[in-house]
Coordinates of C-alpha atoms in Angstrom, one line a residue:
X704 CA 69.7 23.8 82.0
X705 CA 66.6 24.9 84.2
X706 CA 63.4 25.2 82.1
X707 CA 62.4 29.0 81.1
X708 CA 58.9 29.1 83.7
X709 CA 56.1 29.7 81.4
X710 CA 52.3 30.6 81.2
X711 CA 51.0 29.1 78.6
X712 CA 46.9 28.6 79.0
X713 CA 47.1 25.9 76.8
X714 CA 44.3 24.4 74.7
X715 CA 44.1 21.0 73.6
X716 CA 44.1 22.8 70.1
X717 CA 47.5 24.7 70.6
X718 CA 49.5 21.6 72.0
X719 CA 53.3 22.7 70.2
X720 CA 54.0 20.5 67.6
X721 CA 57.7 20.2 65.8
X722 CA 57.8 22.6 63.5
X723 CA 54.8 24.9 64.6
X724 CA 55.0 28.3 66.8
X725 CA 53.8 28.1 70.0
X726 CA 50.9 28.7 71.2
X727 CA 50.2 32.8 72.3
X728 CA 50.1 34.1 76.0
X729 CA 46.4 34.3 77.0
X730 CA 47.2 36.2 80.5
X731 CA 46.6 33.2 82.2
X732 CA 43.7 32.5 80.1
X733 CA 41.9 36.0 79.9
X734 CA 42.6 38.2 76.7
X735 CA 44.7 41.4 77.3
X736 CA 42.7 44.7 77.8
X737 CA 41.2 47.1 75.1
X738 CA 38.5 45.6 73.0
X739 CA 38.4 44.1 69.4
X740 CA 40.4 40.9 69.7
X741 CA 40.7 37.9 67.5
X742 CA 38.0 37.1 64.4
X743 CA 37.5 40.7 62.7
X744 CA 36.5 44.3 63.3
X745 CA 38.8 46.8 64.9
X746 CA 40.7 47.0 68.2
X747 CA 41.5 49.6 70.4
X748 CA 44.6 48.5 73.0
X749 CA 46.2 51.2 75.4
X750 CA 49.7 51.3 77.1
X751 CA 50.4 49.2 80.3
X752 CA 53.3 47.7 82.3
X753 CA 52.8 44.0 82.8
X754 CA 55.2 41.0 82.1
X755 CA 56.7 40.2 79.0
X756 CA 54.2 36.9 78.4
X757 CA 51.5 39.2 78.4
X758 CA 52.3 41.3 75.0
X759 CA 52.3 44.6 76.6
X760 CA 48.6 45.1 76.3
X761 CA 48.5 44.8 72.9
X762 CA 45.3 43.8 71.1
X763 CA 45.4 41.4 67.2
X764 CA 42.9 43.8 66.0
X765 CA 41.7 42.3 62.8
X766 CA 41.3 39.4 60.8
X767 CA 42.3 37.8 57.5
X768 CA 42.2 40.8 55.5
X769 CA 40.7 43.3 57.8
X770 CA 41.4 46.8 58.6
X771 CA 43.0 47.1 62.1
X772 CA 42.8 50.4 64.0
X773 CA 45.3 50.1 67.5
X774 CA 46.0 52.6 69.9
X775 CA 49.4 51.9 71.8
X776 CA 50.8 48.5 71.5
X777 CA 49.6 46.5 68.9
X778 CA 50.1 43.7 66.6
X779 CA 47.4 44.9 64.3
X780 CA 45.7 42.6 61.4
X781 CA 46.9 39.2 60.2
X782 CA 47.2 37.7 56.6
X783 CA 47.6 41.4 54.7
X784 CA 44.9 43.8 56.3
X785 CA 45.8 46.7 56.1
X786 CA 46.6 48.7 59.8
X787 CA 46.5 51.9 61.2
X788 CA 48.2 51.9 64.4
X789 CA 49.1 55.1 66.3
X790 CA 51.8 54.4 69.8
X791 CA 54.1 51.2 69.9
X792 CA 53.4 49.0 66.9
X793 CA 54.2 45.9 65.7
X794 CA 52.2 46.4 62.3
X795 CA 50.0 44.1 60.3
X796 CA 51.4 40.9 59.5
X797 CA 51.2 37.0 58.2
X798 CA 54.5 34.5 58.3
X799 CA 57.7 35.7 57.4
X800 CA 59.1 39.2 57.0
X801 CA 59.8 42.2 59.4
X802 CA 59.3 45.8 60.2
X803 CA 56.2 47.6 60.6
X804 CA 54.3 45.8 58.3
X805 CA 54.0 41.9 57.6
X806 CA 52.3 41.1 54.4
X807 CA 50.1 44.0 54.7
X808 CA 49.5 47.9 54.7
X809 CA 50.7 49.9 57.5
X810 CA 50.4 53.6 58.6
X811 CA 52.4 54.0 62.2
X812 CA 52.1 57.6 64.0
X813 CA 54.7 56.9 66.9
X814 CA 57.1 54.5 68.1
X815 CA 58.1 50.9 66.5
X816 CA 58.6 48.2 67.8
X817 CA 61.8 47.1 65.3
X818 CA 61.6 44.2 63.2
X819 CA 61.1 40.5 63.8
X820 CA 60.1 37.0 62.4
X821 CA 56.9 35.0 62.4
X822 CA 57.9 31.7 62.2
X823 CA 55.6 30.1 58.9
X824 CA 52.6 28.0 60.1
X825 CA 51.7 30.1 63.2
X826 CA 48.2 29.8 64.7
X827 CA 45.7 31.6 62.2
X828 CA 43.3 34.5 64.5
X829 CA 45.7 34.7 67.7
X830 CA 48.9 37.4 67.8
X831 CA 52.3 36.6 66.7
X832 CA 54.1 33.9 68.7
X833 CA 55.9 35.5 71.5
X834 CA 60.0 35.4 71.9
X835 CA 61.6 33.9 74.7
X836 CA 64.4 35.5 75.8
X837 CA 67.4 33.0 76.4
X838 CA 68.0 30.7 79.4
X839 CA 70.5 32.6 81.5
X840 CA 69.5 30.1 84.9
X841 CA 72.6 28.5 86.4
X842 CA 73.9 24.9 85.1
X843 CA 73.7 22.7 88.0
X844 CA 77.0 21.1 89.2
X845 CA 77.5 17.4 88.7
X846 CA 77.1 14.9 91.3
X847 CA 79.8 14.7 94.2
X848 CA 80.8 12.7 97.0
X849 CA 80.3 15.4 99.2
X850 CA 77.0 16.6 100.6
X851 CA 74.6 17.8 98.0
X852 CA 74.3 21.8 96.9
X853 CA 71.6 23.7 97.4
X854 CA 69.2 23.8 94.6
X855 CA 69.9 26.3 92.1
X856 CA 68.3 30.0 92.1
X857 CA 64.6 30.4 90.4
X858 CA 65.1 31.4 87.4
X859 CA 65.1 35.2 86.8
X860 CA 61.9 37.4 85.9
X861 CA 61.7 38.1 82.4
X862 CA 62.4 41.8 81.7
X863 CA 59.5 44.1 81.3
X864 CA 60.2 45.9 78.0
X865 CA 59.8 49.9 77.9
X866 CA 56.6 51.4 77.0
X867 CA 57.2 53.6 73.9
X868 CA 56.1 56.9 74.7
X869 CA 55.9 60.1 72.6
X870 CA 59.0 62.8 72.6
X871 CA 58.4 65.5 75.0
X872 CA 56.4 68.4 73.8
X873 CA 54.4 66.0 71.3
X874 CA 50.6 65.5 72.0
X875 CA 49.0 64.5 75.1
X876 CA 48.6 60.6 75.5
X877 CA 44.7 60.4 74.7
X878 CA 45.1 62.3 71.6
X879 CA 45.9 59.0 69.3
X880 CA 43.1 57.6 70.6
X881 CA 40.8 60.3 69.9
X882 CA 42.1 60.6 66.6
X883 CA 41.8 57.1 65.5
X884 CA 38.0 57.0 66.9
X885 CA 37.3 60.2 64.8
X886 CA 38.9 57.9 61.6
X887 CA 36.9 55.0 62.4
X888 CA 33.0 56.9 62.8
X889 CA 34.2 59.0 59.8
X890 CA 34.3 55.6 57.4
X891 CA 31.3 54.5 58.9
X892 CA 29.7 57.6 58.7
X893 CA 25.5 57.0 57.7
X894 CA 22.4 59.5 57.6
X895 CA 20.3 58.0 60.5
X896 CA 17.1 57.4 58.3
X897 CA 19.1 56.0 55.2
X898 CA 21.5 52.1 55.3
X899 CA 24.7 51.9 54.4
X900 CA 26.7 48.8 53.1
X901 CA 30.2 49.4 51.8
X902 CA 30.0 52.3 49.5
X903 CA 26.2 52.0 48.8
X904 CA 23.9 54.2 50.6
X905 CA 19.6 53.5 50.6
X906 CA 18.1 56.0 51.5
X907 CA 15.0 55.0 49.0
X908 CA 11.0 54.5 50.2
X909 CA 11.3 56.8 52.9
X910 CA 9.3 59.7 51.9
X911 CA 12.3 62.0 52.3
X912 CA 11.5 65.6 50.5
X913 CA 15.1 66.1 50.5
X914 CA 18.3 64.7 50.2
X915 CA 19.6 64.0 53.2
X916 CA 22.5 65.3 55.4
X917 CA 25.8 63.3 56.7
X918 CA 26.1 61.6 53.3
X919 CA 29.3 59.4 53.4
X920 CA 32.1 61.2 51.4
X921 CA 33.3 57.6 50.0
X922 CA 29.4 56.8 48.8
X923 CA 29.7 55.2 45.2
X924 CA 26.4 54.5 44.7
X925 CA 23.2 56.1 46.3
X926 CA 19.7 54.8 46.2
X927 CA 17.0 57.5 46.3
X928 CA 14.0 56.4 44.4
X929 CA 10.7 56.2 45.4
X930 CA 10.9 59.5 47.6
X931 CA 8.9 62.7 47.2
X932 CA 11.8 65.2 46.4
X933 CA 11.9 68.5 44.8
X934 CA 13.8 70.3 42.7
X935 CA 14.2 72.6 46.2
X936 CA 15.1 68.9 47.8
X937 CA 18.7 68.6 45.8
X938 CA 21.4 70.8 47.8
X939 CA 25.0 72.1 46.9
X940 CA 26.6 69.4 49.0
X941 CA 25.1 66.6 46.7
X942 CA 27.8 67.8 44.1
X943 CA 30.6 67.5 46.6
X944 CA 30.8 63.8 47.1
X945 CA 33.9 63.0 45.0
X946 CA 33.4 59.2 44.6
X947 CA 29.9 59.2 43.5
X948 CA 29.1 56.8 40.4
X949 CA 25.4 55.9 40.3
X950 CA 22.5 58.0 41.4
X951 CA 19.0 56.7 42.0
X952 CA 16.3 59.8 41.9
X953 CA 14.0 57.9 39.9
X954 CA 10.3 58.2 41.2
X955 CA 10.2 61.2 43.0
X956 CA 8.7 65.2 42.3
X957 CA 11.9 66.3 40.2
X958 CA 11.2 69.2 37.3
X959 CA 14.6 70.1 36.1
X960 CA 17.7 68.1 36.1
X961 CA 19.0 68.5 39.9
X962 CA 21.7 71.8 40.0
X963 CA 24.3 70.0 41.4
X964 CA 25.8 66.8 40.0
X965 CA 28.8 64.6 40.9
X966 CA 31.8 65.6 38.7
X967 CA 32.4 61.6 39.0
X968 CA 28.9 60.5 38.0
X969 CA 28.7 57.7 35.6
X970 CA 25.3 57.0 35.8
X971 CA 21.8 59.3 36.4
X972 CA 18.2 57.6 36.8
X973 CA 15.9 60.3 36.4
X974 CA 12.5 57.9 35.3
X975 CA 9.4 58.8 36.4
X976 CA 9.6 62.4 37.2
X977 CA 8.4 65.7 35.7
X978 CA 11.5 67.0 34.5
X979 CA 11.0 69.3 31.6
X980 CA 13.7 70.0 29.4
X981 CA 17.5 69.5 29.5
X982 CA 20.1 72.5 29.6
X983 CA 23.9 72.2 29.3
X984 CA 24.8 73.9 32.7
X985 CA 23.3 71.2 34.5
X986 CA 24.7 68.2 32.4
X987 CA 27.9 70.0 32.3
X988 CA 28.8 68.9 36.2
X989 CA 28.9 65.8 35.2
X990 CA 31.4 65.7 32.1
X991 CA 32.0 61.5 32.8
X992 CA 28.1 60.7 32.7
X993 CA 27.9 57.4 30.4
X994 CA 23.7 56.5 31.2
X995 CA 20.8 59.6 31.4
X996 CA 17.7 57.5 32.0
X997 CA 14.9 60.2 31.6
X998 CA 12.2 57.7 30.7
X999 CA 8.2 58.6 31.5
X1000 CA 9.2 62.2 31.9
X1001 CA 7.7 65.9 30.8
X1002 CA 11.0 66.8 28.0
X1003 CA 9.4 68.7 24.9
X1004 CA 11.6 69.5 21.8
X1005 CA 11.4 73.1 23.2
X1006 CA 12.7 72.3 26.1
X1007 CA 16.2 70.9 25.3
X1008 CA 19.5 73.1 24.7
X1009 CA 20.6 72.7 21.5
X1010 CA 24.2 72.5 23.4
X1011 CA 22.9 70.3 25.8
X1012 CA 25.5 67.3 24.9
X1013 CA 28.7 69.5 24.3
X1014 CA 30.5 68.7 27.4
X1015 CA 29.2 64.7 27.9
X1016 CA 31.2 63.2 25.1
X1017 CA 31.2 59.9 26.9
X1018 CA 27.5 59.4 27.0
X1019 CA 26.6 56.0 25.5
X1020 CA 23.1 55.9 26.7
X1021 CA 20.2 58.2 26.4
X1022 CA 16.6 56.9 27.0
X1023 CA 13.9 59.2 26.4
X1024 CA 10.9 56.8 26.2
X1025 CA 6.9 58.0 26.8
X1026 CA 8.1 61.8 27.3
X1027 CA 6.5 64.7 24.6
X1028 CA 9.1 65.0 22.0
X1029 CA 8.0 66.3 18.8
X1030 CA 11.6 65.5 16.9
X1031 CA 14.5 64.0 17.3
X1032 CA 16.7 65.7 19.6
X1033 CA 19.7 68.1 18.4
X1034 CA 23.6 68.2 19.0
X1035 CA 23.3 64.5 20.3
X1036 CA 27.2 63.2 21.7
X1037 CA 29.2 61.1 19.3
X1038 CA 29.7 58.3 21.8
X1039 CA 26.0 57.3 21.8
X1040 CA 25.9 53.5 21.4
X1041 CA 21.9 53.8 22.0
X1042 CA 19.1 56.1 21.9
X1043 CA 15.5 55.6 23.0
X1044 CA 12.9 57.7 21.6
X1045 CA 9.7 55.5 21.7
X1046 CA 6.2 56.5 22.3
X1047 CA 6.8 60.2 21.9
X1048 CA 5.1 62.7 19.4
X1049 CA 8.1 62.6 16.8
X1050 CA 6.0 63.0 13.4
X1051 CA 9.2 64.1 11.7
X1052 CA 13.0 62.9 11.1
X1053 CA 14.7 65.3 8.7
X1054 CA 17.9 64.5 6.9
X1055 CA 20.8 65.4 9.2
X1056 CA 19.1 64.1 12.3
X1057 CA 21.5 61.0 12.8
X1058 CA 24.5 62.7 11.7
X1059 CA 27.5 62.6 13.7
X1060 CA 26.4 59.3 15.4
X1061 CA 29.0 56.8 14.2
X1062 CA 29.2 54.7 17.2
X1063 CA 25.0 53.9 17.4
X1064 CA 24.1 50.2 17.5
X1065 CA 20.8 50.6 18.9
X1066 CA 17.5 52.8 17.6
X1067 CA 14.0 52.7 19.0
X1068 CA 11.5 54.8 17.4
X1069 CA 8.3 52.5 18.3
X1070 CA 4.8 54.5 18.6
X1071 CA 5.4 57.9 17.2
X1072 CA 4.0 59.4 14.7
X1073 CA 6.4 58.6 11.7
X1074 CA 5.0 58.4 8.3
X1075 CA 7.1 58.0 4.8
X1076 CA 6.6 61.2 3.5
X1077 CA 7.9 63.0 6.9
X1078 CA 11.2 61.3 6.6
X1079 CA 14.1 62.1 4.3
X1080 CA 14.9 58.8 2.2
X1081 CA 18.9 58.7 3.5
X1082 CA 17.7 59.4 7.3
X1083 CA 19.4 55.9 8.6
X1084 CA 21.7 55.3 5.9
X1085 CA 24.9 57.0 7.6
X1086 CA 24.2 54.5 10.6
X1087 CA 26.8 52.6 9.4
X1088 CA 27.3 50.6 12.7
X1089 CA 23.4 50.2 13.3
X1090 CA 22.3 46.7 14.2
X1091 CA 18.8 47.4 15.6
X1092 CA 16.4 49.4 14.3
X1093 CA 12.7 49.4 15.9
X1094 CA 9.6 51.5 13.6
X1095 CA 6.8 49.6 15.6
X1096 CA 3.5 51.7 16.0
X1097 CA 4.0 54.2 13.7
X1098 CA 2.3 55.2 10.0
X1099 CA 4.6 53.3 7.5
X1100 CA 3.1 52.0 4.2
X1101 CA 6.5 50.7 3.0
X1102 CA 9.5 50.2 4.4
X1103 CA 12.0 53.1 4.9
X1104 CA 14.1 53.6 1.8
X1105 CA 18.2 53.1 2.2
X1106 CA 18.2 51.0 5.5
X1107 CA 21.8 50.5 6.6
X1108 CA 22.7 46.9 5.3
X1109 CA 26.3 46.5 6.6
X1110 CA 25.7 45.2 9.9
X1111 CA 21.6 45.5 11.1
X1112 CA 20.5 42.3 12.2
X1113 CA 17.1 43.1 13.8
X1114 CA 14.6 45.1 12.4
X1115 CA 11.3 45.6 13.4
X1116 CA 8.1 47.3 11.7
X1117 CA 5.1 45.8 13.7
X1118 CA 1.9 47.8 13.6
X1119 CA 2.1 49.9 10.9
X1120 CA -0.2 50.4 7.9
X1121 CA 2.3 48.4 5.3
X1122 CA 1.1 47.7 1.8
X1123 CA 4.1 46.9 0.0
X1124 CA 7.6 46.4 -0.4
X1125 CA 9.7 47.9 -2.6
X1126 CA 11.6 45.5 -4.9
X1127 CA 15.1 45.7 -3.0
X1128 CA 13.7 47.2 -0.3
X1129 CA 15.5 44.8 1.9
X1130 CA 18.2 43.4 -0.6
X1131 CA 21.4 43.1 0.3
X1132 CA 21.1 43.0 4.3
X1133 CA 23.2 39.7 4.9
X1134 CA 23.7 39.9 8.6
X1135 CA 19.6 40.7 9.1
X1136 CA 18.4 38.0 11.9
X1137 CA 15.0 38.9 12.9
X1138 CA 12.3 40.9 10.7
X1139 CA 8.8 41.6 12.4

């Protein structure tokens, strides 16, 4: 039979080898309209008549792994991206399979392009290998004695294949298009003086005085140290980003814990602000906090709720170094793994202080004002889990009486006014490591 006529703009690197797909139509050597195209990002591809060879417009809109956004006909993204294709779709695909989606995620609004097969081994970063449909050109007659026959009839065109087009009534043609634009600036949505990189937004060291607006809804973590911004600075719609883990407000002109917390927020750097106090409506927005960093701050004994913990049972972190505590804090969370209370104004520990603190490990209490007479002799001796405790700077004369012995491995008492120690003072402490 009559070879099927071709138009192949064939590369030296797409030669068909036994066993390979073919190499794709290039439209005689010029990519198909719409833009994106092979390698990575997003492409757009819109509806057109044309020949068979030349994919119906379509554009391979992403890469290995990359989201793919197609308007019309489209093949989408290779090797599992995931694909959001509104119009005539083939789907996102990689080797064998069929349907709208080929080894990777696939949304469709419209028409489908029914199933097929990628042959295994095709070209990696070009669209699916394209179909021939079969030879249907004449078999040519065998030789005669008589005079020869005309040659045979080209062969025929290919077909064009029909534009899927939206049922009547449905929305106007554009509408996909603007819809899938409005998708793709949403995700990359980013304030104009801050950065953006995946779900982390700086917006740090740019003397902002307030938070500012077009915050990405999927922000994880957001960098805002190093600014000048108020309490006034922190608005409702801070609160309302639902994906929110880590925030960065560390350095700025803060004097109450900010109003409006993330009800996902893992982790709060307040440092080096003029925060006074801590009350429980504020800390109560954020009921999954595990870290408060409220180091080099203004907090007074005075100043904290007594119920300020009740609703953050997960905390496992509390620093409160270099503020102007005068005791230990009250109605501190069960969960806490560590507390920092070091060079504060704490001159007293009374007896119940720790309790209720099974899960502590780690204690600082360097440069206060501690003395051995101010603190009850069973003060760390419910600490059961304790394995670093830290007296630096303070007024000791002796080691405290009943240290925890089960499992403390580092204790310090550096810079104090010791004299003595007790006989079996520190008896008994098998696992101790370090003493200073």
């Amino acid at each position: 039979p009559a070879p099927v006529a071709t138009a192949w703009h064939e590369d030296p690197q797409d030669r068909e080898e036994p066993g390979k797909a073919p190499p794709p139509a290039h439209l005689d050597g010029r990519d198909p309209p719409g833009f994106g195209g092979r390698g990575g990002g997003f492409g757009v591809s819109l509806p057109w008549m044309g020949d068979l060879r030349k994919y119906w417009g379509v554009t391979y809109d992403g890469g290995r792994g990359v989201p793919a956004f197609s308007v019309g006909s489209g093949w989408g993204s290779w090797e599992g991206g995931p694909a959001l294709h509104l119009g005539s779709v083939w789907g996102s695909w990689s080797h064998f399979n069929g349907g709208c989606s080929w080894g990777g995620s696939c949304l469709t609004l419209g028409a489908r392009l029914g199933r097929g097969l990628i042959p295994q081994g095709g070209a990696q970063g070009h669209s699916p290998p394209h179909h021939h449909p079969p030879d249907t050109s004449p078999t040519p007659l065998p030789q005669a004695t008589h005079p020869p026959m005309a040659p045979p009839p080209p062969p025929p065109a290919l077909p064009v294949p029909p534009v899927a087009r939206a049922p009547r009534g449905g929305p106007p043609r554009l509408l996909p298009a603007v819809i899938t634009l409005l998708s793709v600036a949403a995700v990359g949505a980013c304030p104009a003086v801050c950065r953006c990189s995946g779900g982390r937004v700086y917006c740090n060291d740019r003397g902002l005085t307030a938070v500012p607006e077009g915050l990405p809804p999927g922000a994880t973590t957001l960098f805002l140290q190093n600014n000048r911004i108020g309490d006034a600075g922190i608005p409702a719609r801070l609160g309302r980003l639902p994906a929110l883990r880590v925030l960065y407000l560390y350095a700025n002109a803060l004097e109450q814990l900010p109003a409006h917390l993330p009800p996902a927020l893992r982790e709060l750097h307040l440092q080096e602000n003029n925060v006074r106090g801590l009350c429980r409506r504020a800390l109560a927005r954020a009921p999954l906090l595990e870290r408060l960093h409220l180091d080099d701050n203004s907090v007074s004994a005075a100043g904290i709720e007594e119920d300020a913990f009740a609703e953050n049972r997960r905390l496992r972190l509390l620093f409160l170094s270099r503020n102007h505590l005068s005791s230990v804090p009250a109605g501190l969370p069960p969960a806490l793994e560590e507390l920092r209370l070091d060079d504060n104004r704490i001159h007293t520990i009374p007896l119940r202080a720790f309790e209720g603190l099974p899960a502590l490990r780690r204690l600082v209490l360097d440069g206060n004002l501690l003395a051995n007479q101010r603190m009850a002799d069973d003060t760390f001796s419910r600490l059961g889990n304790l394995s670093e405790l830290s007296l630096g700077r303070n007024a000791l004369a002796a080691p405290p009486a009943n240290l925890p012995r089960a499992r403390l491995r580092r204790l310090s008492l550096a810079a104090n006014a010791i004299s003595h120690v007790p006989a079996g003072a520190l008896a008994r402490m098998r696992a101790l490591e370090r003493l200073d």
